[in-house]
Coordinates of C-alpha atoms in Angstrom, one line a residue:
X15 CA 78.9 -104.5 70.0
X16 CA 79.4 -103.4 66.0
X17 CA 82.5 -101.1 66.1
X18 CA 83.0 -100.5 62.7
X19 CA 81.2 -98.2 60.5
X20 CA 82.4 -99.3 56.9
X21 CA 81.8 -95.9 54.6
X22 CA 79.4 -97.6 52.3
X23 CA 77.0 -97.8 54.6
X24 CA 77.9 -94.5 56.2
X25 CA 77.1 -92.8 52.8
X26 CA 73.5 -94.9 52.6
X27 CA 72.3 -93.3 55.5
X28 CA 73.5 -90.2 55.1
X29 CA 71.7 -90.1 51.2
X30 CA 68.4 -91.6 53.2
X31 CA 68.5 -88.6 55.7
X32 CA 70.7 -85.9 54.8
X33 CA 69.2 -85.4 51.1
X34 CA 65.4 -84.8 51.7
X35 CA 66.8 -82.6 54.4
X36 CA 69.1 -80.7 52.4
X37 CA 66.9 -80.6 49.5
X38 CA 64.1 -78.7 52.2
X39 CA 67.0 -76.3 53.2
X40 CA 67.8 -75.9 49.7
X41 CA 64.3 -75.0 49.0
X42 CA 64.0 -72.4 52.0
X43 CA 67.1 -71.0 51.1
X44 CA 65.5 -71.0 47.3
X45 CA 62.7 -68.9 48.6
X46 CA 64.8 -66.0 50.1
X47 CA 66.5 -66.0 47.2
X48 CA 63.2 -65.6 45.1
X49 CA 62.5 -63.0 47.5
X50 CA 65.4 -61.6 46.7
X51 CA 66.1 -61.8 42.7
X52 CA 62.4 -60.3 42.7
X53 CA 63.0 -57.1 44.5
X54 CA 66.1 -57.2 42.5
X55 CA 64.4 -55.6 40.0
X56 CA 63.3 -52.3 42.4
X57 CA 66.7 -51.6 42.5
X58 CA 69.9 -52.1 44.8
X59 CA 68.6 -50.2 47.7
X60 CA 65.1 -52.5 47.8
X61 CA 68.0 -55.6 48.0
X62 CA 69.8 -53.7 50.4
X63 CA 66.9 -53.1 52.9
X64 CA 65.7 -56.8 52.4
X65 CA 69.2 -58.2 53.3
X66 CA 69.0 -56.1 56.8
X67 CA 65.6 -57.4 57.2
X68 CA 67.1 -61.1 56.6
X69 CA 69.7 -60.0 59.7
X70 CA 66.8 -59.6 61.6
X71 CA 65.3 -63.2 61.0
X72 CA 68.3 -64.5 61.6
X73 CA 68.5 -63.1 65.1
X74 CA 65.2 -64.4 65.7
X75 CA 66.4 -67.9 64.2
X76 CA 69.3 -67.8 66.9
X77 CA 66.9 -66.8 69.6
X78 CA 64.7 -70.2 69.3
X79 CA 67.3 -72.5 67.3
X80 CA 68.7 -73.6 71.1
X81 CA 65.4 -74.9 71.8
X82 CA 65.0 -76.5 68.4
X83 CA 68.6 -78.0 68.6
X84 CA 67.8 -79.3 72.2
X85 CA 64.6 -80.8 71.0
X86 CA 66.7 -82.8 68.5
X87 CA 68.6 -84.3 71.0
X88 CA 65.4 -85.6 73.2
X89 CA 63.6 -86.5 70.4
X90 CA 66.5 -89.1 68.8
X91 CA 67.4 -90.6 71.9
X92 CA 64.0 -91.4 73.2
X93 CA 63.4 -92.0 69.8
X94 CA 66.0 -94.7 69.8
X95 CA 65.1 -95.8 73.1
X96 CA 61.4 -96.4 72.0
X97 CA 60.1 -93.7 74.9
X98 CA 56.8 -92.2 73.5
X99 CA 55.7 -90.2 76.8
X100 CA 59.3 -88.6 76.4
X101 CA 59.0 -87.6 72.9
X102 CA 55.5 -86.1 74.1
X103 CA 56.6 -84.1 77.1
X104 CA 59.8 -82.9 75.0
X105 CA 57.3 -81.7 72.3
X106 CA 55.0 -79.9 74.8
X107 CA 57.7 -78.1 77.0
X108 CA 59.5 -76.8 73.3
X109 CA 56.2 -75.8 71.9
X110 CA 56.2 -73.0 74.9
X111 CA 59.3 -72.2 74.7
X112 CA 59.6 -71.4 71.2
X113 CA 56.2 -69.8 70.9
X114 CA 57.3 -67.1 73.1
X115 CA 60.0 -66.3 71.6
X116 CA 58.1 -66.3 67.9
X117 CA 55.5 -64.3 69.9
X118 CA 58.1 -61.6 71.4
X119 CA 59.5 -61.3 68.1
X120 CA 56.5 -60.9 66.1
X121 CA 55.2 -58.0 68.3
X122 CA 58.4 -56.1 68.5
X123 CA 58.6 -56.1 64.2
X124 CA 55.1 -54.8 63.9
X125 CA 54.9 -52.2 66.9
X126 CA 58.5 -51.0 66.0
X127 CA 59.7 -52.4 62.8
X128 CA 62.0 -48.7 62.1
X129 CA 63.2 -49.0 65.9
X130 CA 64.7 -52.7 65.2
X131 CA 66.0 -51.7 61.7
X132 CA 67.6 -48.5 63.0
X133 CA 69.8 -50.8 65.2
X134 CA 71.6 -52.6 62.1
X135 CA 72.0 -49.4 59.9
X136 CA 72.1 -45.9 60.5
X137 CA 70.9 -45.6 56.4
X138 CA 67.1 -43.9 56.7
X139 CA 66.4 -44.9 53.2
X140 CA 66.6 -48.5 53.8
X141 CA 65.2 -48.2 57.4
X142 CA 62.5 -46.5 55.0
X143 CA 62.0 -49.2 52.5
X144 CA 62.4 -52.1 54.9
X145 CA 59.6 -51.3 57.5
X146 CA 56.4 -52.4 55.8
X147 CA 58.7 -55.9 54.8
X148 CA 59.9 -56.1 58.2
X149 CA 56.2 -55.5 60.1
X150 CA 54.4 -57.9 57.6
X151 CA 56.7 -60.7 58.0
X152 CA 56.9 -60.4 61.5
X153 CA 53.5 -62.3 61.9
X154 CA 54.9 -65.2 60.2
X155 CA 57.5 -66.1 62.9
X156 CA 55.2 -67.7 65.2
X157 CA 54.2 -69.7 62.1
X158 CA 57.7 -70.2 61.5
X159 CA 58.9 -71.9 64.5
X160 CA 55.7 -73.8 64.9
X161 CA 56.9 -75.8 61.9
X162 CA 60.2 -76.0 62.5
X163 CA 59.4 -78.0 65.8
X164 CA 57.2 -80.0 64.0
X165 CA 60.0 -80.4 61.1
X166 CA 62.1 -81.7 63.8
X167 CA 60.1 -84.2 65.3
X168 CA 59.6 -85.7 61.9
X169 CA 63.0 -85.8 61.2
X170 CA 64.2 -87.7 64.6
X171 CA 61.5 -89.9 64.0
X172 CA 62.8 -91.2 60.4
X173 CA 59.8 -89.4 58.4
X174 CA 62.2 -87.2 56.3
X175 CA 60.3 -86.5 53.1
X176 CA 56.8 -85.1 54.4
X177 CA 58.8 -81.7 55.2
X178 CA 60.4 -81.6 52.3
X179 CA 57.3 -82.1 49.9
X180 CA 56.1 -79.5 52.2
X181 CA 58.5 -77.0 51.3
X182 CA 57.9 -77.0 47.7
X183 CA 54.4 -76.3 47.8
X184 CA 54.7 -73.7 50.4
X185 CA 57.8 -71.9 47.8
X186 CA 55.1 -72.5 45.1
X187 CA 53.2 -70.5 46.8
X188 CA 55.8 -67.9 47.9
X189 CA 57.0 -67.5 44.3
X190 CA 52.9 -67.2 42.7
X191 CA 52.4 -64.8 45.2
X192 CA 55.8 -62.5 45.1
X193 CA 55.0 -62.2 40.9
X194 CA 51.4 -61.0 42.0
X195 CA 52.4 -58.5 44.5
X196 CA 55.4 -57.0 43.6
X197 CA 54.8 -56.5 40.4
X198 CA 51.2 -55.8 40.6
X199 CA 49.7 -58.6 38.1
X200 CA 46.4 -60.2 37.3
X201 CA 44.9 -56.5 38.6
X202 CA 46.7 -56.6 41.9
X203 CA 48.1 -53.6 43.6
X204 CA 52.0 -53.0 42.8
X205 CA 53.4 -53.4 46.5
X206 CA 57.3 -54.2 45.8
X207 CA 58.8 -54.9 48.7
X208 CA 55.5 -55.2 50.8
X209 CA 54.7 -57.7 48.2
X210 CA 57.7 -59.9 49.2
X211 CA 56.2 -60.2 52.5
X212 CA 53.2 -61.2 51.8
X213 CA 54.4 -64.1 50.0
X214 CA 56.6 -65.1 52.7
X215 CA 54.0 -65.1 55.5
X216 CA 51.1 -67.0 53.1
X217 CA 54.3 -68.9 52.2
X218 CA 54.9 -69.9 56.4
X219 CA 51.2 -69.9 56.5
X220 CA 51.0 -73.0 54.3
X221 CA 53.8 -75.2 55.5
X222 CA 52.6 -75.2 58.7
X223 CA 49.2 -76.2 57.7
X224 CA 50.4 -79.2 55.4
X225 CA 53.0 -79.9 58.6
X226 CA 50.4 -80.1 61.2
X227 CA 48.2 -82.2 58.9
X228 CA 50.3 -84.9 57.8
X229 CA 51.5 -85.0 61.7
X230 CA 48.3 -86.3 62.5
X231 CA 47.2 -88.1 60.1
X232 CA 50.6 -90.2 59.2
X233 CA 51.2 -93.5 60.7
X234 CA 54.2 -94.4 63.0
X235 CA 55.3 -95.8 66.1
X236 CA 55.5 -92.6 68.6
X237 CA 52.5 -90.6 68.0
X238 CA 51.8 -87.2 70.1
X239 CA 49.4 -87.6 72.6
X240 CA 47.8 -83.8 74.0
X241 CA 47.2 -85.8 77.6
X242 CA 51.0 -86.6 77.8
X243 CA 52.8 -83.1 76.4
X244 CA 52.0 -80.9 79.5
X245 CA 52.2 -83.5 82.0
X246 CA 56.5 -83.1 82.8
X247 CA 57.6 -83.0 86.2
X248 CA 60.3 -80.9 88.0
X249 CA 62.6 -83.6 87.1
X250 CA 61.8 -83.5 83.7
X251 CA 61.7 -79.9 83.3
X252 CA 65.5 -79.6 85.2
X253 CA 66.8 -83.0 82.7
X254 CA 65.6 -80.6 79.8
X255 CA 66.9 -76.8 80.7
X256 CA 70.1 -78.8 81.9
X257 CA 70.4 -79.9 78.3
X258 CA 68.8 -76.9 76.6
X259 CA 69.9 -73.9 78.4
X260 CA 74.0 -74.4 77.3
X261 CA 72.3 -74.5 74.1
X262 CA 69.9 -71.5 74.3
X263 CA 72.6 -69.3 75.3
X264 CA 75.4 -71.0 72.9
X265 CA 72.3 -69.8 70.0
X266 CA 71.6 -66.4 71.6
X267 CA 75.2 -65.2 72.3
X268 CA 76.0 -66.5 68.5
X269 CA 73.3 -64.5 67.4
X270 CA 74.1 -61.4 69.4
X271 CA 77.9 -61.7 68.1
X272 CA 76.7 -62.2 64.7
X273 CA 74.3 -58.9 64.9
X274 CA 77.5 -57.0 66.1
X275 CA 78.8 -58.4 63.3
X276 CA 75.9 -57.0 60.9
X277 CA 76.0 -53.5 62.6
X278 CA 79.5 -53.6 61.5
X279 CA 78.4 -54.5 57.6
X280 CA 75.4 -52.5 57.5
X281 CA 77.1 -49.3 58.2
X282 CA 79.5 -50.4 55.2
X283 CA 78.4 -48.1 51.7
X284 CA 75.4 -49.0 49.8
X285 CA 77.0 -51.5 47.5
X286 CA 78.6 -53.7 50.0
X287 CA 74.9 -53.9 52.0
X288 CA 73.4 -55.2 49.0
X289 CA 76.8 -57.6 48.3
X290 CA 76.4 -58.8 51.6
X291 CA 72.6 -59.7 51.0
X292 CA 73.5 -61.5 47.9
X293 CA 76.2 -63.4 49.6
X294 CA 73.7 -64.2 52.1
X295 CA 71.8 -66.3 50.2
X296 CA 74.6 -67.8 47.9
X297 CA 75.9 -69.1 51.9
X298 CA 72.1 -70.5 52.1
X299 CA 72.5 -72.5 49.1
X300 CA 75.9 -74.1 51.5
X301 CA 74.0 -74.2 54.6
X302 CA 71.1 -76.3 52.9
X303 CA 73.9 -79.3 52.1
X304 CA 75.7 -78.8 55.8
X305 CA 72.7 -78.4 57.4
X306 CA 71.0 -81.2 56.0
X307 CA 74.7 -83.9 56.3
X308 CA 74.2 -82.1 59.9
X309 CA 71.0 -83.4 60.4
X310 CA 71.4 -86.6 60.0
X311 CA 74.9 -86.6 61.4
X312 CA 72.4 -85.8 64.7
X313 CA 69.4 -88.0 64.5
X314 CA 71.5 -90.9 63.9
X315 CA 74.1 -90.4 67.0
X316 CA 71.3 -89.6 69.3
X317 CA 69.4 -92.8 68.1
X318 CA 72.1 -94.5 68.6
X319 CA 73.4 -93.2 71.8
X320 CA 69.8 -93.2 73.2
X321 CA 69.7 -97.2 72.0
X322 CA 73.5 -97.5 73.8
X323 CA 75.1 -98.4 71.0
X324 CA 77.7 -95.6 72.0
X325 CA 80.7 -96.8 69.9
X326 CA 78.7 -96.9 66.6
X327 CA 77.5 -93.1 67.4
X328 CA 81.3 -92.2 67.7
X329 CA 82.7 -93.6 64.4
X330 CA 80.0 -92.0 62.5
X331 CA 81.1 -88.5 63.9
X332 CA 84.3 -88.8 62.9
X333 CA 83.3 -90.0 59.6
X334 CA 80.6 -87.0 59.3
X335 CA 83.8 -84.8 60.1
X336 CA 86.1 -85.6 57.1
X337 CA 83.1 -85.8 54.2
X338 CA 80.7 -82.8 55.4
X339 CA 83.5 -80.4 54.5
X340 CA 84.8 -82.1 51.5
X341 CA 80.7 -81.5 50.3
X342 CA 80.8 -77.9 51.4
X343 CA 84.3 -76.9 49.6
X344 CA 82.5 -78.6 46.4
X345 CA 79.1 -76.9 46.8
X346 CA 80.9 -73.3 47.4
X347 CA 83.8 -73.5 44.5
X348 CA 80.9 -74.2 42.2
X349 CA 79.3 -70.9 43.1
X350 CA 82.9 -69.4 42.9
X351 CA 83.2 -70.9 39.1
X352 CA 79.7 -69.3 38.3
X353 CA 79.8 -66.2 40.2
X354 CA 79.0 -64.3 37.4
X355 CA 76.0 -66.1 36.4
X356 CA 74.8 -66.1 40.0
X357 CA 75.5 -63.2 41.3
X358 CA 74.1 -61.2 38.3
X359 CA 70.5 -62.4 39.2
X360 CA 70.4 -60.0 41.9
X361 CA 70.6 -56.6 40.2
X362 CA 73.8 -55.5 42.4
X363 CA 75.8 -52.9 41.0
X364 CA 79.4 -53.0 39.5
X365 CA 81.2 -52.3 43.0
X366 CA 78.5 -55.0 44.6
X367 CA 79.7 -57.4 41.8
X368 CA 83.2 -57.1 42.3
X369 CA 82.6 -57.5 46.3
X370 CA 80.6 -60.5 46.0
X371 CA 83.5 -62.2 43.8
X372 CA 85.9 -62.0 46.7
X373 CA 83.6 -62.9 49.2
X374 CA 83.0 -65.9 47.6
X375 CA 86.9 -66.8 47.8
X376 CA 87.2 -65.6 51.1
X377 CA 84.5 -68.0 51.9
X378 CA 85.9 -71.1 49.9
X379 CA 88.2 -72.3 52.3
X380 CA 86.5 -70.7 55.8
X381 CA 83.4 -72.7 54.7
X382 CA 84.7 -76.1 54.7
X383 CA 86.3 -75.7 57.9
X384 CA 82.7 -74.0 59.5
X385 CA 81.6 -77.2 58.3
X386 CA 83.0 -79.1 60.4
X387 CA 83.2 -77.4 63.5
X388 CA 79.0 -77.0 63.2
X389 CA 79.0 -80.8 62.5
X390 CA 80.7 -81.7 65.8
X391 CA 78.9 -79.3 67.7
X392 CA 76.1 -80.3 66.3
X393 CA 76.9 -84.2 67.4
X394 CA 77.6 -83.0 70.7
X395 CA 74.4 -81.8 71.2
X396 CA 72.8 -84.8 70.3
X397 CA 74.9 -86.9 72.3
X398 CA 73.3 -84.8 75.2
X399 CA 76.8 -82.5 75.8
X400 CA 76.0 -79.0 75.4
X401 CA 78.4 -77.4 77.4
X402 CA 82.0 -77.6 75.4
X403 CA 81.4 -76.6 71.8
X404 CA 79.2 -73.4 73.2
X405 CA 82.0 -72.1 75.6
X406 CA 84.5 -73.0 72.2
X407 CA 82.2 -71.3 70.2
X408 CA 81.3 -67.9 72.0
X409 CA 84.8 -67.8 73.4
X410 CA 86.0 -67.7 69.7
X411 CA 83.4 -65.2 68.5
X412 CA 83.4 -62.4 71.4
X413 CA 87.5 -62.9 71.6
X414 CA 88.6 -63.6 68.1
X415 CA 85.7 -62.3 65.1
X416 CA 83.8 -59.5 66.6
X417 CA 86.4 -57.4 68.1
X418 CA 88.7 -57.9 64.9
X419 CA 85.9 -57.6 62.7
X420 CA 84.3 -54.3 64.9
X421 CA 88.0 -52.9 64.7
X422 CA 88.4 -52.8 61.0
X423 CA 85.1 -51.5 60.6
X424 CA 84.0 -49.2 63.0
X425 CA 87.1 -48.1 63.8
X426 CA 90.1 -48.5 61.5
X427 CA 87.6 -47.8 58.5
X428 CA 89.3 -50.7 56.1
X429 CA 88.0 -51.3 52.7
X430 CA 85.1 -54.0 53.1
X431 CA 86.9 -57.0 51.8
X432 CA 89.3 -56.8 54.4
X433 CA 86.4 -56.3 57.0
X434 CA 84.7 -59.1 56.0
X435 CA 87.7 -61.7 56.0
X436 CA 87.7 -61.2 59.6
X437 CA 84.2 -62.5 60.3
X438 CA 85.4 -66.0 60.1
X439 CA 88.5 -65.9 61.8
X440 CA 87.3 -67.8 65.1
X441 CA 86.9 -70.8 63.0
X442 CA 90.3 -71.9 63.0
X443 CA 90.7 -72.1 66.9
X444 CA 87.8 -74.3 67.1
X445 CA 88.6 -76.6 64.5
X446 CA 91.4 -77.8 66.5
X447 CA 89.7 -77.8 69.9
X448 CA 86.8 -79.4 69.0
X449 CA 89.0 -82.3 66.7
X450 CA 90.7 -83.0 69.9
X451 CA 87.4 -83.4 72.0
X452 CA 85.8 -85.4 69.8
X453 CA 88.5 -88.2 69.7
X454 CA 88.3 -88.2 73.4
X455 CA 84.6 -89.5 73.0
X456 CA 83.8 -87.6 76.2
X457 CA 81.0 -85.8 74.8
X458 CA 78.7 -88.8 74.4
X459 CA 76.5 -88.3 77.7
X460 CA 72.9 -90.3 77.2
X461 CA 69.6 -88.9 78.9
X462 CA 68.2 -92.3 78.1
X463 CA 68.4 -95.8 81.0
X464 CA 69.7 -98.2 78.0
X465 CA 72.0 -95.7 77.1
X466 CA 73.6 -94.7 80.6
X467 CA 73.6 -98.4 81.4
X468 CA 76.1 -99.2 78.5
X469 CA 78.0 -96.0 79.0
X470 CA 81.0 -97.8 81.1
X471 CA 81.7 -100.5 78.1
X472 CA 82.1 -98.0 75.8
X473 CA 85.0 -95.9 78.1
X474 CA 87.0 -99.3 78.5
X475 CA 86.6 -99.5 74.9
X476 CA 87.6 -96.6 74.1
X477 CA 90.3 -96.2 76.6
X478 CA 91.6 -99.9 75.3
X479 CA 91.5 -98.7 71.6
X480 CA 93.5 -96.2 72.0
X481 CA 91.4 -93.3 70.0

């Protein structure tokens, strides 16, 4: 069995994998960020009410990203294992799952977009502006997680780049169609916000269509079969919700903490709404590089967990946990050298600007170490344990961030710098937890026969190494 994992080869697969995938991320990010510089130029309240609306998306992200993460970890392993009908019956009972939650989602937007909104800020002129963007881009969310499961599936399966061409001609099409409507060219109706919208659902609209047509028609050695997807039995269905429900809640629970969290920030002034917003995106940009190092941080240790090559999986965590951060700490102290360049884009205010400085500091260092905690949960999960980082992780948000963070906002009244330093403060105890569990090695658990069979050689290895 190869043990060692020189960092040569370490950094070839993680260019192969990681960089179409970040480069996607970056593009999606890029497309939010359109959305916003556009409306930019309605003012800082229209940035302001399309930053809440982004709070909302991201609660809907958290709501189906536990099926989307558990996914991942079926698809690698059986991917590595060479298991077609699993890959099939994993894509079948995860298409349900996350079309009802893209369906309950989409109805609540457009029956009650000002109900949803009134819950993150008790502003009526944003609650005002924000409902026609909200209600229109409610029906892309079923669109939305449609692709992302098909995204995923390409990704586990080594067909990286297809997404990724994908994205650029869906943000084509978001950008074409956001200069059209919210500015009312080429003898289309002015819409503004409304206009954003638009883009970003013919934008969803798109990707999934190019998604679902390259699925089928491109060649490789698992291939979806419609006879095999719905054909899982109870033991099936109990392997997967054993896997995926530690996962479901560790993403639901995050994303309840982190709307707490918004509640808090969107019932800051005017200025530091729309800071916030432009921060948003600026973390985007960060989470497109340490989503996409994640990425393939979790394909390739559930391939190679699912294949039983359990030691190889290991070393490549721990080297994914030393150079994701170094990569985020470089990505976010270039936006802190060109803050002024960057943040200027999005029509904030003086007060706004002067916010989203500091943020950007704040974040410099509590980004790096984010990094890494999301990259060993991440592995975790692919290694098929989902139980440890989402107790770590929801411990540390409901104990630690949102009752410090609720406290100096809701009830102490601090000055919103000093609120938002406390969002981040979890991080810290997790980083040491979760460095300690993964050089125990006890989270690699494999769903797949080869891998279970060669489970025992790796403890004794382990245990005789002395990791």
């Amino acid at each position: 069995m190869k043990t060692k994992l020189a960092w040569k080869d370490f950094l070839k697969i993680m260019v192969a994998i990681a960089l179409p995938v970040a480069l996607q991320n970056l593009l999606t990010t890029t497309a939010s960020m359109v959305d916003t510089i556009m409306i930019g130029s309605q003012g800082e309240l229209s940035v302001a009410a399309v930053g809440i609306c982004s709070q909302i998306s991201s609660l809907f992200f958290s709501c189906y990203w536990g099926f989307a993460s558990a996914s991942v970890l079926f698809f690698s392993q059986y991917y590595g294992a060479g298991d077609e009908k699993g890959i099939n019956k994993t894509f079948g009972i995860t298409f349900l799952c996350m079309t009802v939650v893209g369906v309950a989602f989409s109805l609540l937007c457009i029956i009650a977009p000002e109900f949803i909104l009134g819950i993150y800020t008790d502003k009526l002129s944003i609650v005002e502006v924000g409902s026609p963007y909200i209600r229109i881009v409610g029906f892309a969310y079923p669109l939305q997680v449609f692709a992302v499961l098909i995204s995923f599936l390409l990704r586990a399966t080594n067909r990286v780049k297809a997404p990724l061409i994908c994205s650029i001609v869906s943000l084509i099409v978001n950008f074409c169609l956001n200069y059209v409507l919210i500015y009312g060219r080429f003898g289309a109706p002015k819409m503004g916000v409304a206009g954003a919208a638009v883009g970003t659902f013919a934008s969803a609209l798109v990707n999934l269509v190019l998604l679902f047509i390259y699925l089928m028609k491109s060649k490789c050695s698992v291939r979806l079969h419609l006879s095999q997807m719905f054909r899982f039995k109870g033991e099936f269905i109990r392997n997967y919700l054993t896997k995926a429900f530690p996962i479901l809640c560790n993403e639901l629970m995050y994303g309840l903490g982190q709307m707490l969290i918004n509640i808090v920030i969107g019932h800051q002034d005017e200025s530091a709404i729309a800071a916030m917003a432009a921060f948003r995106v600026c973390e985007g940009f960060v989470y497109a590089f340490f989503g996409g190092l994640s990425n393939a941080t979790s394909v390739e240790v559930g391939q190679r967990v699912g294949a039983g090559q359990h030691m190889e999986a290991y070393r490549f965590v721990k080297r994914s946990a030393l150079f994701c951060p170094f990569v985020t700490f470089v990505v976010v102290l270039i936006c802190v050298l060109f803050h002024e360049p960057l943040l200027g884009l999005f029509g904030l205010g003086e007060t706004a600007l002067v916010y989203g400085k500091y943020m950007l500091w704040i974040y410099l260092f509590f980004g790096a170490v984010r990094t890494c905690n999301y990259i060993m949960n991440e592995s975790y999960r692919a290694a098929g344990e989902s139980v440890f980082g989402t107790v770590v992780e929801i411990c540390g948000l409901f104990l630690v961030s949102v009752p410090a963070t609720w406290i100096a906002g809701m009830v102490v009244h601090a000055p919103f710098l000093v609120v938002f330093s406390f969002v981040y403060t979890d991080e810290l105890i997790r980083l040491l937890l979760e460095v300690l569990y993964t050089r125990s090695g006890k989270w690699i658990k494999p769903v797949t026969k080869s891998g279970k069979e060669s489970l025992p050689a790796f403890r004794e290895m382990l245990k005789k190494s002395g990791l």
